[in-house]
CSV table of C-alpha atoms in Angstrom, one decimal:
chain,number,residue,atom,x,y,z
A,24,UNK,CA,55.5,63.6,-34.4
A,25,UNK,CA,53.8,60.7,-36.0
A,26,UNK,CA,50.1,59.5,-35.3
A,27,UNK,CA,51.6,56.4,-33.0
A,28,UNK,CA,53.8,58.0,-31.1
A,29,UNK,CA,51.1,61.2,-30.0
A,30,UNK,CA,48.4,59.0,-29.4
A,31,UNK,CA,50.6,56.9,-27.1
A,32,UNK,CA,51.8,59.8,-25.6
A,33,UNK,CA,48.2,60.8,-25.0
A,34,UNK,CA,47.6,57.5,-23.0
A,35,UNK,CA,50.4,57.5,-21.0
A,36,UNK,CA,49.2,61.0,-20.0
A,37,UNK,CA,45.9,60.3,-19.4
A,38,UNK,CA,46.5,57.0,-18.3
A,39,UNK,CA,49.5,56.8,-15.8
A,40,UNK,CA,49.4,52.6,-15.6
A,41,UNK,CA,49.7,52.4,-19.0
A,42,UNK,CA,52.9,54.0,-19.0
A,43,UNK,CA,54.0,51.8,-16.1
A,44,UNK,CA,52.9,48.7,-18.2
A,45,UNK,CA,55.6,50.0,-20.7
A,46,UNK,CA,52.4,50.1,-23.3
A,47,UNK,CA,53.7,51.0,-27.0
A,48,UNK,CA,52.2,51.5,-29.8
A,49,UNK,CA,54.6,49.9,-31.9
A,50,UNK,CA,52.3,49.8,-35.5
A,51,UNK,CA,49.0,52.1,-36.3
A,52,UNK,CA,46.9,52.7,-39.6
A,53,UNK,CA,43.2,53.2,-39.9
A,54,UNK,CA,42.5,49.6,-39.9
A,55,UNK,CA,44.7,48.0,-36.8
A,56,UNK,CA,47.0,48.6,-34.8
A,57,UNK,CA,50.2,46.5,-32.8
A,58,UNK,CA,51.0,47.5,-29.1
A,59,UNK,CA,53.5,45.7,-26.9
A,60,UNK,CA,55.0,45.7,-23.3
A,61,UNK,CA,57.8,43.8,-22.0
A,62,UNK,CA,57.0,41.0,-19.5
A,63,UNK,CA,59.2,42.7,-16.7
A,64,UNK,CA,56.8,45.2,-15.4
A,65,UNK,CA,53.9,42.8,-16.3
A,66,UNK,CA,55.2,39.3,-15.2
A,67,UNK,CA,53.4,37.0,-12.4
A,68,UNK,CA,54.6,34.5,-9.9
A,69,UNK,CA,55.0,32.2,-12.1
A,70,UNK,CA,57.3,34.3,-14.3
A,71,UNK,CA,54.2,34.5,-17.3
A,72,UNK,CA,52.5,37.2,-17.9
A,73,UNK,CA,50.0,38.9,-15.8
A,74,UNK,CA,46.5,38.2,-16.4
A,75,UNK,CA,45.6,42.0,-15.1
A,76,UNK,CA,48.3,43.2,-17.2
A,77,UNK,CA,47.3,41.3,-20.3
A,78,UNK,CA,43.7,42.8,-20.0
A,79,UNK,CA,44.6,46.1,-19.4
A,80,UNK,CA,46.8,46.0,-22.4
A,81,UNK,CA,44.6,44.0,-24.7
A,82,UNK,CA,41.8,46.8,-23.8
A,83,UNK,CA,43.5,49.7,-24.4
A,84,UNK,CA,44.9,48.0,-27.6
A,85,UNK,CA,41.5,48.7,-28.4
A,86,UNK,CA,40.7,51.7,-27.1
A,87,UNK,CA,43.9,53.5,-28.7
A,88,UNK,CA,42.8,51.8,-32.3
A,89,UNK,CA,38.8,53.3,-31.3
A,90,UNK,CA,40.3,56.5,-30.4
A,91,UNK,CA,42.4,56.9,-33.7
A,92,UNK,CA,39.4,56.1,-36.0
A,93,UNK,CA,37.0,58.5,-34.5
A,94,UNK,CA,40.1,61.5,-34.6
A,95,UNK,CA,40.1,60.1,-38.4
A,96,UNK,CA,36.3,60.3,-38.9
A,97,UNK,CA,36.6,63.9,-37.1
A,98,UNK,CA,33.5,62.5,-34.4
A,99,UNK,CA,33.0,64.8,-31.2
A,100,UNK,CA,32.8,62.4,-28.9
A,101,UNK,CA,33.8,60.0,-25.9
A,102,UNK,CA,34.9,56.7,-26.3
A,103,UNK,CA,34.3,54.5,-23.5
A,104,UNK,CA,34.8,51.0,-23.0
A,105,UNK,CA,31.1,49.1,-22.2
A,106,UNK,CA,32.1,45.5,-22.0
A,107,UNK,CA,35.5,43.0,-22.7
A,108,UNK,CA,35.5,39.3,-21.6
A,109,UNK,CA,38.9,37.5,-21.7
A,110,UNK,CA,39.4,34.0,-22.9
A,111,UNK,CA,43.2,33.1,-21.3
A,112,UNK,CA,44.3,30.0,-23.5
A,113,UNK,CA,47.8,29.8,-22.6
A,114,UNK,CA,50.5,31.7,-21.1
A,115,UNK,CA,52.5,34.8,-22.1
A,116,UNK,CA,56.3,34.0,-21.8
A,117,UNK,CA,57.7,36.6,-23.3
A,118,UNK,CA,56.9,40.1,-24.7
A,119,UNK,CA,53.0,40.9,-24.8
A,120,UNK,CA,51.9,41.6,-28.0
A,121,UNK,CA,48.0,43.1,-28.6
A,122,UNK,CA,46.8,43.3,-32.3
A,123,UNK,CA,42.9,43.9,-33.9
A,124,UNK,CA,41.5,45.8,-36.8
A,125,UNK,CA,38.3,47.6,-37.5
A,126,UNK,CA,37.2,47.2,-41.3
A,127,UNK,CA,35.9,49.5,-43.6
A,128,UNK,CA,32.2,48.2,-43.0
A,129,UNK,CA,32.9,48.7,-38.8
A,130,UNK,CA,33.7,52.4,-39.5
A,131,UNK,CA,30.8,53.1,-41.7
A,132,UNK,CA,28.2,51.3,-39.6
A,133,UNK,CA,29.8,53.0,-36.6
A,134,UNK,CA,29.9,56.9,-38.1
A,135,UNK,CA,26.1,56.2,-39.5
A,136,UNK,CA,25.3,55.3,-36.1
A,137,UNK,CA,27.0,58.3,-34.8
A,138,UNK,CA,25.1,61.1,-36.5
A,139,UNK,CA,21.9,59.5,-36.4
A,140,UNK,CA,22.1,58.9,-32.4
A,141,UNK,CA,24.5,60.9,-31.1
A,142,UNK,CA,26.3,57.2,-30.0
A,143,UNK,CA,27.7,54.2,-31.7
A,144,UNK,CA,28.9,50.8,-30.7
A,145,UNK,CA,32.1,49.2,-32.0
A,146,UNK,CA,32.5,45.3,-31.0
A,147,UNK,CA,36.9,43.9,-31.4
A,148,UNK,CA,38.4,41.0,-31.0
A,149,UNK,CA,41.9,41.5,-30.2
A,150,UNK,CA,44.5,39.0,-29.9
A,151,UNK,CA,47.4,38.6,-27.5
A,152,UNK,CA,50.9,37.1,-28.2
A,153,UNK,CA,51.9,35.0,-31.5
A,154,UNK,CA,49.9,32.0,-31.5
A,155,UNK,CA,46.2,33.9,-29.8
A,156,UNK,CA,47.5,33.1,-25.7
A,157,UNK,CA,44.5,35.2,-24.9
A,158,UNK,CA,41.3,36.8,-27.0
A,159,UNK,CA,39.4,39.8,-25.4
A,160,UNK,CA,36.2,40.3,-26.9
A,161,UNK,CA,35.6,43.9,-26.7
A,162,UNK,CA,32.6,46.8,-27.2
A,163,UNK,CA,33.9,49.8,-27.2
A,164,UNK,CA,31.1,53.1,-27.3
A,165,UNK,CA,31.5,56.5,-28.4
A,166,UNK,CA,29.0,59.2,-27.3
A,167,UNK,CA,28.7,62.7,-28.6
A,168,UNK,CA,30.1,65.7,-26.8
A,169,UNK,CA,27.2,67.8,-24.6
A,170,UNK,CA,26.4,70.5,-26.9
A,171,UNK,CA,27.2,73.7,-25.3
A,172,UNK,CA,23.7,75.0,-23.4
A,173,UNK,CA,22.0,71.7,-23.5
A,174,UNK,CA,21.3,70.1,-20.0
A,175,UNK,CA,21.1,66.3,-19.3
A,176,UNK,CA,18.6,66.9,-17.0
């Protein structure tokens, strides 16, 4: 099974909406990453896309790219999202279509970051349908995994 098709399995698993949403992981490298959902399941009165819908998937766009680079970079750890603010510029008519990228300097800052304090930041920008309808800027966090015998408290 390739890379795309386990980790989307994975969220739909995890993450039963996403699966309603008809989220796909259509493209997915190191660097970026193309998910897309028909407008049926995600569709509004007005026959546009679903501003709840576009969120969800623009942020899990995100997540599923985060989630792949720190499997890559072998980091114990989980990844949480810590912020996204939406800028809606048009409507979605048709199928919804999430794209970013993390460069080579993102991952290095972010697995420095990692090791030396046991959490690391990663900020996205990621772009909905063909001509940008929406941009969700993103920060995305991944904390290490509790060592075993080592109390929060």
């Amino acid at each position: 099974m390739d890379a795309a098709l386990a980790l989307q399995q994975r969220i739909h698993a995890s993450i039963p909406l996403s699966a309603a949403m008809q989220f796909s992981i259509v493209q997915l490298s190191r660097e970026s990453i193309l998910v897309t959902a028909p407008l049926a399941p995600n569709v509004n009165i007005h026959g546009t896309g679903f501003a709840g819908s576009i969120y969800s998937l623009a942020v899990l766009s995100g997540w599923a790219l985060c989630s792949h680079g720190i499997e890559l970079l072998g980091l114990d750890g989980e990844l949480v999202v810590t912020k996204g603010e939406m800028r809606n510029r048009s409507p979605v008519r048709g199928e919804i279509r999430c794209r970013t990228s993390i460069s080579p300097l993102q991952y290095e800052k972010l697995e420095k970051d990692f090791y030396r304090n046991g959490k690391a930041r990663l900020s996205l920008q990621i772009d909905v349908g063909e001509d940008r309808n929406a941009v969700l800027q993103a920060s995305y966090a991944v904390i290490a995994a509790e060592e075993p015998g080592r109390s929060s408290s």
